[in-house]
XYZ file of C-alpha atoms in Angstrom:
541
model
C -9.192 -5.103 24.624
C -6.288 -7.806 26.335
C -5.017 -5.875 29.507
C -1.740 -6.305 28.078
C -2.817 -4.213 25.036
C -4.737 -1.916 27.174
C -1.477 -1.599 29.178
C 0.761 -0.952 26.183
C -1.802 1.342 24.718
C -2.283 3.689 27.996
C 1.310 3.844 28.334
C 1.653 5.828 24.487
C -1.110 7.921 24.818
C -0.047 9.248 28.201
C 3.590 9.758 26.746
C 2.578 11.232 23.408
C 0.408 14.195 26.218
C 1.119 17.758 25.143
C 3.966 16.784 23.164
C 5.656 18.539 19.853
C 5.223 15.805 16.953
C 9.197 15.570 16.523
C 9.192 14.721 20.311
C 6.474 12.452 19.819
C 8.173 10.676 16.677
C 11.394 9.911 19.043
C 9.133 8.584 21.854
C 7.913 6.172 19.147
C 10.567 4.808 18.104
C 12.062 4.059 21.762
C 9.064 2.558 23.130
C 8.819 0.428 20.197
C 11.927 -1.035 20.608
C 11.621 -1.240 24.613
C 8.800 -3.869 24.187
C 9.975 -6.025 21.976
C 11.157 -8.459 24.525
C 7.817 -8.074 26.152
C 5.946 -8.557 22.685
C 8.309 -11.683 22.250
C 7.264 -12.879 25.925
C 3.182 -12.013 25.143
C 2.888 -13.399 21.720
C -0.738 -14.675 20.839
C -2.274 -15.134 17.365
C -0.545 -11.877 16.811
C 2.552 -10.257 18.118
C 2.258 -7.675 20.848
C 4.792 -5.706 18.481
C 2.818 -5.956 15.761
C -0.074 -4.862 17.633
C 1.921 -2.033 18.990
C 3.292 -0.723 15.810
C -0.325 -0.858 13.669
C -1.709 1.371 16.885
C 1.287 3.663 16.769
C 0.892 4.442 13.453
C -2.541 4.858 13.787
C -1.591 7.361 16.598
C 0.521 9.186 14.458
C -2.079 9.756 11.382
C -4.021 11.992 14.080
C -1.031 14.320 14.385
C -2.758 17.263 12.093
C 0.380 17.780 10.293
C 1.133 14.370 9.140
C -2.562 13.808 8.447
C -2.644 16.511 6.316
C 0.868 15.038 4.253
C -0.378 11.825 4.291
C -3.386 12.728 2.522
C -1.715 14.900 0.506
C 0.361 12.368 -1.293
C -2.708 9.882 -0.858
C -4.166 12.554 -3.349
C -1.423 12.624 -5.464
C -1.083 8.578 -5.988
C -4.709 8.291 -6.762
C -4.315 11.317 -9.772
C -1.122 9.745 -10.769
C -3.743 6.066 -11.265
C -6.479 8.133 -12.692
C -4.439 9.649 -15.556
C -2.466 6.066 -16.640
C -5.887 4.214 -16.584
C -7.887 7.037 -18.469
C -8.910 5.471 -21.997
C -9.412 8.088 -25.234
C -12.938 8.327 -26.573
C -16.351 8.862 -24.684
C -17.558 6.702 -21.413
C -20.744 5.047 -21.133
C -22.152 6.215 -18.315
C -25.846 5.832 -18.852
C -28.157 3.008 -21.061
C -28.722 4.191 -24.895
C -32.073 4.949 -25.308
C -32.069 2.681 -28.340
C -30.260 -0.308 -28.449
C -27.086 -0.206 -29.576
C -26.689 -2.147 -33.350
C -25.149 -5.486 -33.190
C -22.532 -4.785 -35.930
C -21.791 -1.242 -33.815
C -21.305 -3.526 -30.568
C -19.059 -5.785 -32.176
C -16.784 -2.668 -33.566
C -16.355 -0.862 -30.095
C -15.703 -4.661 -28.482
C -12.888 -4.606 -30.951
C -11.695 -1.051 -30.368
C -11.792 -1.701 -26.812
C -10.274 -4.356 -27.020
C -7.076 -3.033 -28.844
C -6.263 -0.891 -25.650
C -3.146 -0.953 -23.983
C 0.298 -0.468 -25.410
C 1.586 -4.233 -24.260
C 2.425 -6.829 -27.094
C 1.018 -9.451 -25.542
C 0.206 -11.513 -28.579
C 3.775 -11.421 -29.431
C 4.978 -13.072 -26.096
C 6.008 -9.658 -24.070
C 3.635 -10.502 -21.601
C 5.109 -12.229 -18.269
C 2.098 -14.527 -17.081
C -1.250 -13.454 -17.930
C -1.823 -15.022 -21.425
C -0.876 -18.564 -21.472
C -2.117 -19.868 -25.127
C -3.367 -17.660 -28.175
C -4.449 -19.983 -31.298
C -7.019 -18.592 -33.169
C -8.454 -22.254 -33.631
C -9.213 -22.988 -30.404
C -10.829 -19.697 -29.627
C -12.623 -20.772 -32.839
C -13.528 -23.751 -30.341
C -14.360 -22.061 -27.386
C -16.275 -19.371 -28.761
C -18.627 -22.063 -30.391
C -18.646 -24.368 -27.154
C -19.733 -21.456 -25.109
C -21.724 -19.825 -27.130
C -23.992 -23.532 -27.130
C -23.364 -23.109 -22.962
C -23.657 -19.684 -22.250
C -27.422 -20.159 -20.460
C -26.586 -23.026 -18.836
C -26.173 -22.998 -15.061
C -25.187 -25.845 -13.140
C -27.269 -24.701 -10.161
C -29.956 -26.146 -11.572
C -28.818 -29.920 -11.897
C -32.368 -31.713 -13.014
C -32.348 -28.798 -16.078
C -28.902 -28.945 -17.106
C -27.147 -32.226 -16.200
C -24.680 -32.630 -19.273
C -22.764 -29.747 -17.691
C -22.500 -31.175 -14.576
C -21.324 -34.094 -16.494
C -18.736 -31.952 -17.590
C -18.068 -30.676 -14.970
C -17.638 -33.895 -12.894
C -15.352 -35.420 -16.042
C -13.094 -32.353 -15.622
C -12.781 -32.986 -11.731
C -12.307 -36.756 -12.467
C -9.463 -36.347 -15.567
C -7.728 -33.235 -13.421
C -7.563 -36.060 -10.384
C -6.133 -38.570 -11.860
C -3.389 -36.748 -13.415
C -2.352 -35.614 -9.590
C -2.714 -39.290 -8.870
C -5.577 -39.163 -6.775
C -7.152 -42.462 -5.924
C -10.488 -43.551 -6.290
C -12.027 -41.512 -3.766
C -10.219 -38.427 -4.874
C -12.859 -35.571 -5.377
C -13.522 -32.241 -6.182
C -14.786 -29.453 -7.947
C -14.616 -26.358 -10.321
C -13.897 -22.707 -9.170
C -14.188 -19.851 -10.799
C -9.975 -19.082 -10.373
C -7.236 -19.931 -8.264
C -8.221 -17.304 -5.379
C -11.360 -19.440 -4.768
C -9.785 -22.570 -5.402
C -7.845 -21.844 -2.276
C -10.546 -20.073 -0.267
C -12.823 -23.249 -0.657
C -9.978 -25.335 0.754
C -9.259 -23.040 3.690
C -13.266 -23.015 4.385
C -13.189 -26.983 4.011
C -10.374 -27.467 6.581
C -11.722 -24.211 9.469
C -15.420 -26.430 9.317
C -13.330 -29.360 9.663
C -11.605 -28.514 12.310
C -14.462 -27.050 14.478
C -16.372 -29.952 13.955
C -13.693 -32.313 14.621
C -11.675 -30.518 17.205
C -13.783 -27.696 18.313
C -11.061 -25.335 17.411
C -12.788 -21.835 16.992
C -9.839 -19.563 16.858
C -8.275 -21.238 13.603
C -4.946 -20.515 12.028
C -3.223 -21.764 8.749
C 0.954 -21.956 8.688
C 1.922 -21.088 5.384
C 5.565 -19.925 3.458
C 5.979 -16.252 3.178
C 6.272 -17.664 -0.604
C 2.766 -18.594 -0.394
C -0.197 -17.180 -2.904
C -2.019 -14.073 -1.196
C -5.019 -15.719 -2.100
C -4.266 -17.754 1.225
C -4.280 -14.295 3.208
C -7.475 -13.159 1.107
C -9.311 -16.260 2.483
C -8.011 -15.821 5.990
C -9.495 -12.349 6.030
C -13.222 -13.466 4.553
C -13.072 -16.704 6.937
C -11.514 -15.361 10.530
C -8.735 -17.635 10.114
C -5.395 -16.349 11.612
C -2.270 -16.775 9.296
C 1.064 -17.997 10.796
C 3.598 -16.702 7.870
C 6.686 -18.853 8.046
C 9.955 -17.247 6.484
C 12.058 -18.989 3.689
C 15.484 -20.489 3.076
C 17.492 -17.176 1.250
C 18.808 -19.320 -0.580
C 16.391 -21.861 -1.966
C 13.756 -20.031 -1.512
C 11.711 -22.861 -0.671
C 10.123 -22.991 2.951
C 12.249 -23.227 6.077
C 10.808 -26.798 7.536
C 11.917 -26.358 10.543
C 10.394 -22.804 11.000
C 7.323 -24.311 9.553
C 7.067 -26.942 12.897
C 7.571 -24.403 14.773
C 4.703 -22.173 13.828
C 2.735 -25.182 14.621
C -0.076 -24.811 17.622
C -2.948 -26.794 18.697
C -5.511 -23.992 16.766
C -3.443 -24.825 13.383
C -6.068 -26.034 10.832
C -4.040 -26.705 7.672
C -0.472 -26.572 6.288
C 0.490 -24.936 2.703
C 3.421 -25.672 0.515
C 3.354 -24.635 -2.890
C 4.095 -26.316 -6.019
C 5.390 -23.882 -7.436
C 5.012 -20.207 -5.895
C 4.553 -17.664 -7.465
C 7.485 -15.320 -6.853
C 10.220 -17.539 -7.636
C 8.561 -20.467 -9.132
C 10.443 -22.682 -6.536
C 8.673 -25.785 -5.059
C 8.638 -26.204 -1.279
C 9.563 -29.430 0.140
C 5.967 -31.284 0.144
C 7.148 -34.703 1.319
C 8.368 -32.579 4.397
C 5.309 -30.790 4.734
C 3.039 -34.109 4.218
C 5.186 -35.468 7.187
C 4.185 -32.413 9.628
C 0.962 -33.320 8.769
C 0.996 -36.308 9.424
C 2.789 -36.057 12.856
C 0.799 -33.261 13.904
C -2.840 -34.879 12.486
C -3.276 -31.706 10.261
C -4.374 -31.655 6.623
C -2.106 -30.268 4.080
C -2.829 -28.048 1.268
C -0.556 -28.274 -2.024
C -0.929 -25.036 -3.779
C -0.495 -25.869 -7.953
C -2.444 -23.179 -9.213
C 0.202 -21.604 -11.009
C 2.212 -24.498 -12.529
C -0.133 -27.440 -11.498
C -0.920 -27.998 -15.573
C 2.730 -28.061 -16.263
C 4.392 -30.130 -13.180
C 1.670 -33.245 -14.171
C 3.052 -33.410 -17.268
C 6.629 -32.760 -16.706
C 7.897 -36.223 -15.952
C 6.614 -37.538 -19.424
C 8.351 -34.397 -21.304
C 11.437 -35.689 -19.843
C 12.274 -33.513 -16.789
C 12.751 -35.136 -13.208
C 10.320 -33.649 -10.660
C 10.269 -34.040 -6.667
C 7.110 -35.599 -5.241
C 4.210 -33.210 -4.379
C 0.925 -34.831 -5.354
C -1.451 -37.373 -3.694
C 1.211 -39.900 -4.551
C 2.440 -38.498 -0.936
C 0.564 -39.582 2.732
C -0.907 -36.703 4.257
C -1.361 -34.199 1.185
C -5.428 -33.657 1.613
C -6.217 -31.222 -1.157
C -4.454 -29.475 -4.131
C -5.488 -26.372 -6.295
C -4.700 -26.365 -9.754
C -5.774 -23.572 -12.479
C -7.005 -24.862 -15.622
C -7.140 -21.109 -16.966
C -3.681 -21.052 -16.743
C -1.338 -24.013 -18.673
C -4.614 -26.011 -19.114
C -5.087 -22.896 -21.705
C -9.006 -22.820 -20.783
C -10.738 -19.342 -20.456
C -10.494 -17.517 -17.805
C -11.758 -18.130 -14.911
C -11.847 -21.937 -14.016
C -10.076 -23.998 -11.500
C -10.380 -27.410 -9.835
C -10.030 -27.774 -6.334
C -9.230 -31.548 -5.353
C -9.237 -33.739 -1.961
C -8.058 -36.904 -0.753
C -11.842 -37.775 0.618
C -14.857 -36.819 0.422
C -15.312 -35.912 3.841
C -13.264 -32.675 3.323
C -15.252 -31.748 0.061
C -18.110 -31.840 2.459
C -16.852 -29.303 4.785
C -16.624 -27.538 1.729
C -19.854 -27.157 0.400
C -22.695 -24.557 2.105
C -25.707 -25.660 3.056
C -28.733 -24.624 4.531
C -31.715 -26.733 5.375
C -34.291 -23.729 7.341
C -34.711 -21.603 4.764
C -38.892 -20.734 2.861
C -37.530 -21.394 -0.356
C -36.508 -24.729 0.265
C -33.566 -26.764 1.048
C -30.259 -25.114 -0.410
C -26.655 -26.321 -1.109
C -23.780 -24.601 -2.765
C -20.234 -26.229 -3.266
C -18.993 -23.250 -3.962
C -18.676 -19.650 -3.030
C -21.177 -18.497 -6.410
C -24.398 -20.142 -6.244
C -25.343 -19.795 -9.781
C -22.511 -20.476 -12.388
C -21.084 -20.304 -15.689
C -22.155 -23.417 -17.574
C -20.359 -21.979 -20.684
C -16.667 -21.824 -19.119
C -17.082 -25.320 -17.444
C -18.109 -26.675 -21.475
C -15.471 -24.159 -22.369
C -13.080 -25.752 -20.176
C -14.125 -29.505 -20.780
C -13.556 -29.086 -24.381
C -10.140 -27.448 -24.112
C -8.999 -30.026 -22.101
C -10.472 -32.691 -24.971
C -8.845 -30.934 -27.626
C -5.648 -31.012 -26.087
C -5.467 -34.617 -24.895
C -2.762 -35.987 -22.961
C 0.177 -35.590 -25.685
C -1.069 -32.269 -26.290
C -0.380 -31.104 -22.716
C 3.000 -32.856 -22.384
C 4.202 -31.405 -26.067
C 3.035 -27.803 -24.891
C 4.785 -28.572 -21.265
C 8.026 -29.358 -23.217
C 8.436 -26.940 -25.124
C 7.502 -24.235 -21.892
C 10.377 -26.017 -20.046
C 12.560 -26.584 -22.610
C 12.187 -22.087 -23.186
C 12.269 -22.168 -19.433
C 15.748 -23.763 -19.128
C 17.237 -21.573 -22.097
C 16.465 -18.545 -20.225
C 17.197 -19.526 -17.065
C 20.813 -20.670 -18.256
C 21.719 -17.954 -20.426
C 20.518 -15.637 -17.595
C 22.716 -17.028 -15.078
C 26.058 -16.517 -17.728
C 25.172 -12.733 -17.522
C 27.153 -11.122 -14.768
C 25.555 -8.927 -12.321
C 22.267 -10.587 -11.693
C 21.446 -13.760 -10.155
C 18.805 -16.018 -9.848
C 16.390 -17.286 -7.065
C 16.661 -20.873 -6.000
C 16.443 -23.258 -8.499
C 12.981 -23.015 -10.689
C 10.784 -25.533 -10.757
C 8.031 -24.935 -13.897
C 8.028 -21.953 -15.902
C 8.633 -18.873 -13.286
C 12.501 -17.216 -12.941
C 12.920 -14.786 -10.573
C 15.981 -12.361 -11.272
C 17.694 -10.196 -8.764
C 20.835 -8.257 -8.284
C 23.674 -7.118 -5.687
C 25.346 -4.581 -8.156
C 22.505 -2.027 -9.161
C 18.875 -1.983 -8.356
C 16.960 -4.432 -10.039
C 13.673 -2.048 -10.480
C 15.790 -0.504 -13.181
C 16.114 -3.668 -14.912
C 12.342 -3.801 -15.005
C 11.821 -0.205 -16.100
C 14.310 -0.280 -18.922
C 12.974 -3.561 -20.256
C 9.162 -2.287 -20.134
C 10.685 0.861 -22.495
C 11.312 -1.990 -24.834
C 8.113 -3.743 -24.194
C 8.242 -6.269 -21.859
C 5.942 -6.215 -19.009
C 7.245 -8.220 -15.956
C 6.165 -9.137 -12.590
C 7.725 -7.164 -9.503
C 8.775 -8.861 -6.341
C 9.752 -7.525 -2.984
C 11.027 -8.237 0.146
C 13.570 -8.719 -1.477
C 13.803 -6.295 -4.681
C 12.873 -8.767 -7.514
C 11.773 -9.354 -11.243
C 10.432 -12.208 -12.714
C 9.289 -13.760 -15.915
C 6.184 -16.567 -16.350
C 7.049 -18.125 -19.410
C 4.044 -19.001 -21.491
C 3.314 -21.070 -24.719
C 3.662 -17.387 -26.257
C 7.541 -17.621 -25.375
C 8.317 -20.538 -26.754
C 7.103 -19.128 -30.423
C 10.478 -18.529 -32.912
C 12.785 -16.504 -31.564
C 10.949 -14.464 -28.127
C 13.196 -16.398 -25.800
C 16.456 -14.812 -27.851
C 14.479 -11.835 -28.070
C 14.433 -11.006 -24.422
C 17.982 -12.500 -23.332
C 18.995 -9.999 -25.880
C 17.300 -7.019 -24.603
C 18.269 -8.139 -20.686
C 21.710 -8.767 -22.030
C 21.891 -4.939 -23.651
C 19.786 -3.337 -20.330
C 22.343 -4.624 -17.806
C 25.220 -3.921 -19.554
C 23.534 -0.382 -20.248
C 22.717 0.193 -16.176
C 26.223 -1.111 -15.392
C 27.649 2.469 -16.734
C 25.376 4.005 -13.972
C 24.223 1.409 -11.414
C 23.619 3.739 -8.905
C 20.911 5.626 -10.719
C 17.975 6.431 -8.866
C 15.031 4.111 -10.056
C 12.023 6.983 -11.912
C 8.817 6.313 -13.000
C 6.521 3.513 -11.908
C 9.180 1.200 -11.012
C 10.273 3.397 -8.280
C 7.026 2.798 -6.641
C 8.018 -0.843 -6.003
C 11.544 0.541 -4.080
C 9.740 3.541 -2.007
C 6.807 0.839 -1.310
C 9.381 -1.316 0.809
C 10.804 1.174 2.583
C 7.782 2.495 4.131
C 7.022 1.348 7.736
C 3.487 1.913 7.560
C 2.054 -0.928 5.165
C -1.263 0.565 6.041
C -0.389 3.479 4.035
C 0.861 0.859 1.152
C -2.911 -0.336 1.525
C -4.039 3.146 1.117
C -2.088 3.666 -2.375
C -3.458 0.659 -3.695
C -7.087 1.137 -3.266
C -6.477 3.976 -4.929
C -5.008 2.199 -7.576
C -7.637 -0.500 -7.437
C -10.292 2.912 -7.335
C -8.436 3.858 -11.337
C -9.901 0.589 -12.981
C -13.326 1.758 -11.890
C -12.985 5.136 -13.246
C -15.307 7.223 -15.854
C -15.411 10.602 -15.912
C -17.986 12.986 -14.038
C -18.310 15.216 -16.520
C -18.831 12.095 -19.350
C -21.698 13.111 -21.861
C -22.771 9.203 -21.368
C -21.123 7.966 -24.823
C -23.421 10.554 -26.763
């Protein structure tokens, strides 16, 4: 432990001595706010406050009364999680002792299948579902069935998927203008699209600059895929704050955050809460003043932004068209309309695609190299996704993106006529994020999901948004929600001080709680619900 912490540490436990818990509470609160010069003066890779508050907090869970609350309500969540997920009809909880009968699989796929309330097929659905044609998942179903045993792992046995594979790396590159020594490769998502880059650039670094205390500066705006791959690779995240009213990263904070441990930048084209676009030709220049390779985050929007210039809409610069951008993620499961669960990764050279890739050259059963995080993969979604991306074509893509943005703008304008809610920044693809200063915008969200719609909730601050998606864009959705926001606000506007009920006032309470451990608690539990089957199940019998 640093003396300093050891110092700071000492200091509460000796206070918090033979105490009464209300006493202790009060003695909290002071000595948190007495240090924060000194946590301001003793900063490292993480704030002495911030240090101090997780080990007060800590302190306080082993106060028997508040332990006992805590996990009280801890309790209380997870029964809350269990009863939503819960599913009529028996569980599977053990093998049939007879195979099951193909045409009997095929009916419970479908009755599974038509869970869940959401209309998702009908464009309700914020994100998540990007494309539904019944011909192309004619397509895909055929293409992968033809893949499904493939596995790229194996090169020499299957090489027309890694053909595919390549071609899908190559075609995604060029459309980001990536010259020709651009390279890359396929991920299962966006989460590993980003991990891989933040591996690529920590090896880099230690191997170039023998920095072994790495840290990433990143937007608060940024995916949390970026803090997911901090936490599996030991790399430290600097968390820059944005401009309130863009919403796009503060540059100057961004500089700043900048140290000689830094390993990469991120910007993010667009993010995710807002659907804003950061300033990349900014970023590019930090890294390029500072020598540090920057990461362009397009997962979300990356298969819309390509295009968008050719449907007709102006877009900034934030590709390898710019010096100093080293690597972009982009989702093909998303507006590329391929299954889930591929991505392409990209880079400038191939000398950070090598940093990428695992390798180990001591090992019995041979010499062994991964470029990924999976060491066997799907050969059926990287056909799957090769032949989307066929069928499509270039004019395919840009129709689809023009008719997404053209939906995009409608909202967005008729959204910003309605009084009492507002808009964040100025969006950049498909994402709008909607706010309010007259009511609480969780009740927005809750009275639209009565009708259906199931949007995305933002905090920090209190935010809504929708992802539009090819599903939008069908006759008459876009009118369809404007309509129902339209009726909702002027329907909270009678009451706007209503107190938020039911799930959305999760979203509110979650804010306000200093103890974002304790937010971590309640969603494992929720995360625990999805897993759930019943003790008592009879095993589907």
């Amino acid at each position: 432990m640093e003396p300093h912490l050891r110092f700071v540490t000492g200091t509460i436990d000796r206070a918090f001595t033979g105490r009464q818990p209300w006493q202790i509470v009060a003695i909290t609160t002071t000595s948190v706010l007495g240090t924060i010069w000194l946590c301001q003066v003793l900063f490292q890779e993480e704030s002495l406050y911030g240090r101090a508050k997780k080990k007060v907090f800590k302190l306080a869970r082993l106060i028997p009364a508040v332990r006992r609350k805590i996990e009280a309500e801890i309790e209380k969540i997870n029964d809350g999680f269990v009863k939503d997920i819960t599913q009529a009809g028996n569980y599977y909880t053990e093998l049939p002792h007879d195979g099951m009968d193909q045409t009997e699989i095929i009916k419970k796929v479908d009755e599974y299948l038509e869970l869940g309330h959401y209309r998702w097929k009908e464009g309700y659905i914020s994100g998540a579902v990007y494309y539904y044609n019944p011909e192309l998942i004619k397509l895909i179903t055929e293409v992968y069935g033809k893949a499904s045993y493939t596995n790229p792992l194996h090169p020499d046995v299957f090489p027309g998927v890694c053909k595919m594979e390549a071609e899908v790396v190559r075609m995604t590159a060029t459309l980001f203008h990536g010259g020709p020594r651009a390279c890359g490769t396929m991920t299962t998502g966006g989460t590993e699209s980003i991990m891989m880059a933040c591996k690529a650039y920590r090896d880099y670094a230690r191997e170039h600059r023998g920095i072994t205390k790495p840290n990433m500066v990143l937007p608060v705006t940024a995916h949390t895929g970026f803090d997911k791959a901090a936490k599996y690779l030991g790399i430290f995240t600097k968390v820059v704050p944005m401009n309130k009213d863009t919403t796009e990263v503060d540059i100057a904070a961004m500089e700043r955050a900048i140290n000689r441990n830094t390993v990469m930048l991120v910007g993010s084209a667009p993010n995710f809460p807002y659907g804003t676009m950061d300033d990349i030709e900014a970023i590019a220049a930090l890294g390029r003043k500072y020598n540090i390779p920057v990461h362009v985050d397009a997962c979300l929007g990356g298969f819309l932004i390509v295009f968008m210039k050719r449907a007709g809409y102006p877009v900034r610069p934030f590709d390898f068209s710019i010096p100093g951008v080293t690597s972009i993620s982009a989702d093909t499961h998303k507006y590329g309309f391929t299954p889930k669960g591929s991505s392409v990764v990209l880079y400038s050279e191939k000398v950070y695609r090598h940093h990428q890739y695992t390798v180990t050259t001591e090992w019995p059963g041979g010499v062994y190299g991964s470029p990924t995080v999976n060491g066997s993969r799907a050969g059926g979604i990287i056909a799957a996704t090769w032949a989307t991306m066929m069928n499509f074509g270039l004019d395919g893509y840009v129709e689809a993106t023009k008719r997404i943005i053209d939906t995009t703008r409608y909202i967005e304008k008729e959204l910003r006529a309605l009084k009492n809610i507002f808009i964040f920044g100025t969006p950049a693809t498909s994402v709008i994020g909607i706010g309010s200063h007259d009511f609480d915008i969780y009740l927005l969200g809750g009275e639209l999901s009565s009708l259906g719609w199931n949007l995305n909730s933002l905090q920090f601050p209190s935010g809504i948004h929708i992802c539009v998606t090819y599903m939008h864009t069908e006759h008459g959705v876009a009118d369809k929600f404007i309509q129902d926001v339209r009726a909702k606000v002027a329907l909270i506007m009678k009451n706007p001080t209503k107190p938020v009920e039911g799930k959305m006032a999760i979203y509110g309470v979650a804010q306000s709680v200093p103890d974002r451990e304790l937010i971590g608690d309640f969603t494992k539990c929720f995360i625990d619900s999805m897993y759930y089957t019943p003790v008592d199940s009879l095993g589907g019998k």
